[in-house]
GROMACS .gro file of C-alpha atoms in nm:
model
  220
    1UNK     CA    1  -5.316  -2.290   5.502
    2UNK     CA    2  -5.451  -1.940   5.458
    3UNK     CA    3  -5.314  -1.612   5.627
    4UNK     CA    4  -5.515  -1.283   5.615
    5UNK     CA    5  -5.241  -0.997   5.623
    6UNK     CA    6  -5.404  -0.652   5.755
    7UNK     CA    7  -5.123  -0.400   5.710
    8UNK     CA    8  -5.134  -0.021   5.606
    9UNK     CA    9  -4.725  -0.017   5.495
   10UNK     CA   10  -4.755  -0.144   5.113
   11UNK     CA   11  -4.376  -0.253   5.147
   12UNK     CA   12  -4.391  -0.431   5.457
   13UNK     CA   13  -4.708  -0.616   5.302
   14UNK     CA   14  -4.511  -0.695   4.997
   15UNK     CA   15  -4.217  -0.838   5.202
   16UNK     CA   16  -4.428  -1.019   5.469
   17UNK     CA   17  -4.673  -1.199   5.196
   18UNK     CA   18  -4.341  -1.292   4.981
   19UNK     CA   19  -4.208  -1.483   5.320
   20UNK     CA   20  -4.529  -1.650   5.405
   21UNK     CA   21  -4.553  -1.743   5.020
   22UNK     CA   22  -4.242  -1.914   5.050
   23UNK     CA   23  -4.335  -2.138   5.375
   24UNK     CA   24  -4.643  -2.235   5.191
   25UNK     CA   25  -4.935  -1.997   5.308
   26UNK     CA   26  -5.189  -1.876   5.044
   27UNK     CA   27  -5.186  -1.493   5.190
   28UNK     CA   28  -5.455  -1.264   5.129
   29UNK     CA   29  -5.427  -0.878   5.227
   30UNK     CA   30  -5.623  -0.572   5.294
   31UNK     CA   31  -5.520  -0.238   5.389
   32UNK     CA   32  -5.729  -0.083   5.656
   33UNK     CA   33  -5.994  -0.200   5.927
   34UNK     CA   34  -6.311  -0.147   5.723
   35UNK     CA   35  -6.198  -0.432   5.430
   36UNK     CA   36  -6.061  -0.650   5.685
   37UNK     CA   37  -6.374  -0.704   5.895
   38UNK     CA   38  -6.616  -0.737   5.543
   39UNK     CA   39  -6.385  -1.025   5.461
   40UNK     CA   40  -6.503  -1.365   5.390
   41UNK     CA   41  -6.121  -1.526   5.348
   42UNK     CA   42  -6.141  -1.828   5.521
   43UNK     CA   43  -5.846  -1.747   5.701
   44UNK     CA   44  -5.617  -2.014   5.964
   45UNK     CA   45  -5.489  -1.721   6.139
   46UNK     CA   46  -5.533  -1.350   6.107
   47UNK     CA   47  -5.218  -1.101   6.098
   48UNK     CA   48  -5.353  -0.782   6.208
   49UNK     CA   49  -5.157  -0.444   6.236
   50UNK     CA   50  -5.280  -0.203   6.552
   51UNK     CA   51  -5.201   0.110   6.367
   52UNK     CA   52  -5.452   0.084   6.071
   53UNK     CA   53  -5.607   0.419   5.959
   54UNK     CA   54  -5.966   0.456   6.049
   55UNK     CA   55  -6.087   0.160   6.231
   56UNK     CA   56  -5.724   0.074   6.441
   57UNK     CA   57  -5.658  -0.301   6.522
   58UNK     CA   58  -5.802  -0.308   6.821
   59UNK     CA   59  -6.119  -0.224   6.727
   60UNK     CA   60  -6.094  -0.460   6.425
   61UNK     CA   61  -6.039  -0.752   6.684
   62UNK     CA   62  -6.271  -0.594   6.947
   63UNK     CA   63  -6.574  -0.628   6.642
   64UNK     CA   64  -6.427  -0.969   6.558
   65UNK     CA   65  -6.476  -1.143   6.876
   66UNK     CA   66  -6.790  -0.950   6.948
   67UNK     CA   67  -6.958  -1.109   6.618
   68UNK     CA   68  -6.821  -1.461   6.785
   69UNK     CA   69  -6.520  -1.500   6.516
   70UNK     CA   70  -6.288  -1.681   6.661
   71UNK     CA   71  -5.986  -1.686   6.402
   72UNK     CA   72  -5.640  -1.694   6.586
   73UNK     CA   73  -5.522  -1.302   6.579
   74UNK     CA   74  -5.167  -1.255   6.569
   75UNK     CA   75  -5.103  -0.884   6.660
   76UNK     CA   76  -4.866  -0.644   6.480
   77UNK     CA   77  -4.729  -0.325   6.662
   78UNK     CA   78  -4.486  -0.072   6.723
   79UNK     CA   79  -4.603   0.005   7.089
   80UNK     CA   80  -4.416  -0.224   7.294
   81UNK     CA   81  -4.584  -0.158   7.670
   82UNK     CA   82  -4.737  -0.381   7.900
   83UNK     CA   83  -5.062  -0.179   7.868
   84UNK     CA   84  -5.124  -0.218   7.496
   85UNK     CA   85  -5.028  -0.588   7.546
   86UNK     CA   86  -5.292  -0.639   7.824
   87UNK     CA   87  -5.526  -0.447   7.654
   88UNK     CA   88  -5.495  -0.669   7.297
   89UNK     CA   89  -5.523  -0.997   7.535
   90UNK     CA   90  -5.822  -0.843   7.685
   91UNK     CA   91  -5.988  -0.823   7.361
   92UNK     CA   92  -5.925  -1.141   7.230
   93UNK     CA   93  -5.560  -1.149   7.094
   94UNK     CA   94  -5.364  -1.500   7.081
   95UNK     CA   95  -5.008  -1.375   7.007
   96UNK     CA   96  -4.804  -1.013   7.000
   97UNK     CA   97  -4.509  -0.947   6.754
   98UNK     CA   98  -4.304  -0.586   6.846
   99UNK     CA   99  -4.206  -0.407   6.514
  100UNK     CA  100  -3.914  -0.443   6.406
  101UNK     CA  101  -3.944  -0.805   6.410
  102UNK     CA  102  -3.767  -1.078   6.263
  103UNK     CA  103  -3.972  -1.323   5.955
  104UNK     CA  104  -3.885  -1.642   6.108
  105UNK     CA  105  -4.027  -1.541   6.417
  106UNK     CA  106  -4.355  -1.445   6.256
  107UNK     CA  107  -4.377  -1.737   6.061
  108UNK     CA  108  -4.309  -1.971   6.362
  109UNK     CA  109  -4.530  -1.784   6.570
  110UNK     CA  110  -4.799  -1.818   6.293
  111UNK     CA  111  -4.737  -2.185   6.256
  112UNK     CA  112  -4.781  -2.225   6.643
  113UNK     CA  113  -5.086  -2.052   6.651
  114UNK     CA  114  -5.234  -2.316   6.413
  115UNK     CA  115  -5.124  -2.557   6.610
  116UNK     CA  116  -5.265  -2.451   6.905
  117UNK     CA  117  -5.580  -2.385   6.755
  118UNK     CA  118  -5.606  -2.754   6.592
  119UNK     CA  119  -5.885  -3.017   6.809
  120UNK     CA  120  -5.716  -3.163   7.084
  121UNK     CA  121  -5.789  -3.518   7.188
  122UNK     CA  122  -6.009  -3.551   7.532
  123UNK     CA  123  -5.739  -3.734   7.659
  124UNK     CA  124  -5.321  -3.790   7.636
  125UNK     CA  125  -5.215  -4.124   7.769
  126UNK     CA  126  -4.833  -4.259   7.743
  127UNK     CA  127  -4.776  -4.547   7.969
  128UNK     CA  128  -4.902  -4.511   8.311
  129UNK     CA  129  -4.904  -4.115   8.243
  130UNK     CA  130  -5.240  -3.940   8.154
  131UNK     CA  131  -5.371  -3.591   8.081
  132UNK     CA  132  -5.710  -3.487   8.076
  133UNK     CA  133  -5.773  -3.183   7.873
  134UNK     CA  134  -6.152  -3.168   7.996
  135UNK     CA  135  -6.058  -3.137   8.362
  136UNK     CA  136  -5.699  -3.048   8.349
  137UNK     CA  137  -5.612  -3.338   8.554
  138UNK     CA  138  -5.269  -3.498   8.559
  139UNK     CA  139  -5.285  -3.880   8.664
  140UNK     CA  140  -5.006  -4.163   8.695
  141UNK     CA  141  -5.181  -4.502   8.705
  142UNK     CA  142  -5.511  -4.283   8.875
  143UNK     CA  143  -5.291  -4.086   9.085
  144UNK     CA  144  -5.363  -3.747   9.042
  145UNK     CA  145  -4.999  -3.501   9.051
  146UNK     CA  146  -4.995  -3.143   9.084
  147UNK     CA  147  -4.861  -2.951   8.765
  148UNK     CA  148  -4.824  -2.568   8.750
  149UNK     CA  149  -4.981  -2.393   8.451
  150UNK     CA  150  -4.615  -2.381   8.251
  151UNK     CA  151  -4.524  -2.759   8.366
  152UNK     CA  152  -4.873  -2.844   8.221
  153UNK     CA  153  -4.830  -2.699   7.886
  154UNK     CA  154  -4.458  -2.830   7.862
  155UNK     CA  155  -4.587  -3.164   7.936
  156UNK     CA  156  -4.855  -3.173   7.728
  157UNK     CA  157  -4.685  -3.078   7.421
  158UNK     CA  158  -4.429  -3.353   7.476
  159UNK     CA  159  -4.662  -3.637   7.508
  160UNK     CA  160  -4.842  -3.437   7.201
  161UNK     CA  161  -4.535  -3.536   7.022
  162UNK     CA  162  -4.401  -3.886   7.205
  163UNK     CA  163  -4.152  -4.103   7.067
  164UNK     CA  164  -4.039  -3.785   6.860
  165UNK     CA  165  -3.775  -3.496   6.900
  166UNK     CA  166  -3.846  -3.166   7.001
  167UNK     CA  167  -3.615  -2.862   7.032
  168UNK     CA  168  -3.653  -2.636   7.334
  169UNK     CA  169  -3.729  -2.360   7.077
  170UNK     CA  170  -4.042  -2.573   6.937
  171UNK     CA  171  -4.140  -2.596   7.296
  172UNK     CA  172  -4.103  -2.202   7.377
  173UNK     CA  173  -4.273  -2.120   7.032
  174UNK     CA  174  -4.560  -2.367   7.053
  175UNK     CA  175  -4.666  -2.330   7.449
  176UNK     CA  176  -4.581  -1.957   7.523
  177UNK     CA  177  -4.785  -1.658   7.375
  178UNK     CA  178  -4.704  -1.304   7.425
  179UNK     CA  179  -4.342  -1.312   7.424
  180UNK     CA  180  -4.319  -1.408   7.738
  181UNK     CA  181  -3.999  -1.403   7.903
  182UNK     CA  182  -3.946  -1.738   7.887
  183UNK     CA  183  -3.576  -1.889   7.777
  184UNK     CA  184  -3.415  -2.216   7.691
  185UNK     CA  185  -3.268  -2.219   8.042
  186UNK     CA  186  -3.642  -2.181   8.189
  187UNK     CA  187  -3.720  -2.498   7.950
  188UNK     CA  188  -3.462  -2.709   8.131
  189UNK     CA  189  -3.565  -2.613   8.423
  190UNK     CA  190  -3.931  -2.688   8.415
  191UNK     CA  191  -3.841  -3.028   8.214
  192UNK     CA  192  -3.636  -3.120   8.534
  193UNK     CA  193  -3.918  -3.041   8.739
  194UNK     CA  194  -4.146  -3.254   8.525
  195UNK     CA  195  -3.936  -3.527   8.529
  196UNK     CA  196  -3.916  -3.591   8.902
  197UNK     CA  197  -4.275  -3.564   8.912
  198UNK     CA  198  -4.341  -3.830   8.672
  199UNK     CA  199  -4.073  -4.072   8.748
  200UNK     CA  200  -4.270  -4.372   8.859
  201UNK     CA  201  -4.501  -4.344   8.530
  202UNK     CA  202  -4.321  -4.555   8.315
  203UNK     CA  203  -4.271  -4.287   8.116
  204UNK     CA  204  -3.920  -4.108   8.067
  205UNK     CA  205  -3.809  -3.770   7.890
  206UNK     CA  206  -3.464  -3.825   7.734
  207UNK     CA  207  -3.221  -3.552   7.654
  208UNK     CA  208  -3.116  -3.576   7.268
  209UNK     CA  209  -2.786  -3.410   7.290
  210UNK     CA  210  -2.774  -3.091   7.051
  211UNK     CA  211  -3.083  -3.174   6.961
  212UNK     CA  212  -3.398  -3.129   7.238
  213UNK     CA  213  -3.591  -3.392   7.396
  214UNK     CA  214  -3.808  -3.728   7.355
  215UNK     CA  215  -4.107  -3.830   7.579
  216UNK     CA  216  -4.138  -4.189   7.552
  217UNK     CA  217  -4.225  -4.511   7.782
  218UNK     CA  218  -3.917  -4.618   7.999
  219UNK     CA  219  -3.775  -4.957   7.930
  220UNK     CA  220  -3.851  -5.202   8.153
   0.00000   0.00000   0.00000
């Protein structure tokens, strides 16, 4: 997978490039906004520093989206304020990391953006349970069930990985952008709520001790 890294700190650029290369990414780097906008590098994810010389990261993002470029964008910034996060989100950013950050978190967020940007099936079905992505409708054998946004995203991720074990951290990384305050305990709460709502669907969410959860068809 290709990653375009736009960062003006040469030491940070070198370090991040080495880390991403070690995880199998092909990394192309530029150190200013003008060069970022002129790139024809086919990137799966753009890692974009806000504090660039000349054209800053916000303006790069604004121009990209105005031009119809929908490449997933992960913003890097030293500014951890709500107005900055909101501004970036309104401009079309997909995720946000505040410096300093742990490189494993950067890698996890890039992988999550790639997963989220992949084409999704119009409908997911396991047992009697189905999720329709076009209408955002959840059904059990044709009967609609009500899910909150977070319940939907957690259940969708579990259904996408049906019959496989997923960790609580994988759920957090995959479904929640922008570093929202969503803890391991919160995952447990939402899984508990979902279990109650899908109890008669022929589908169960098993707890795999020490590993996470597995969604699968219930035994008859």
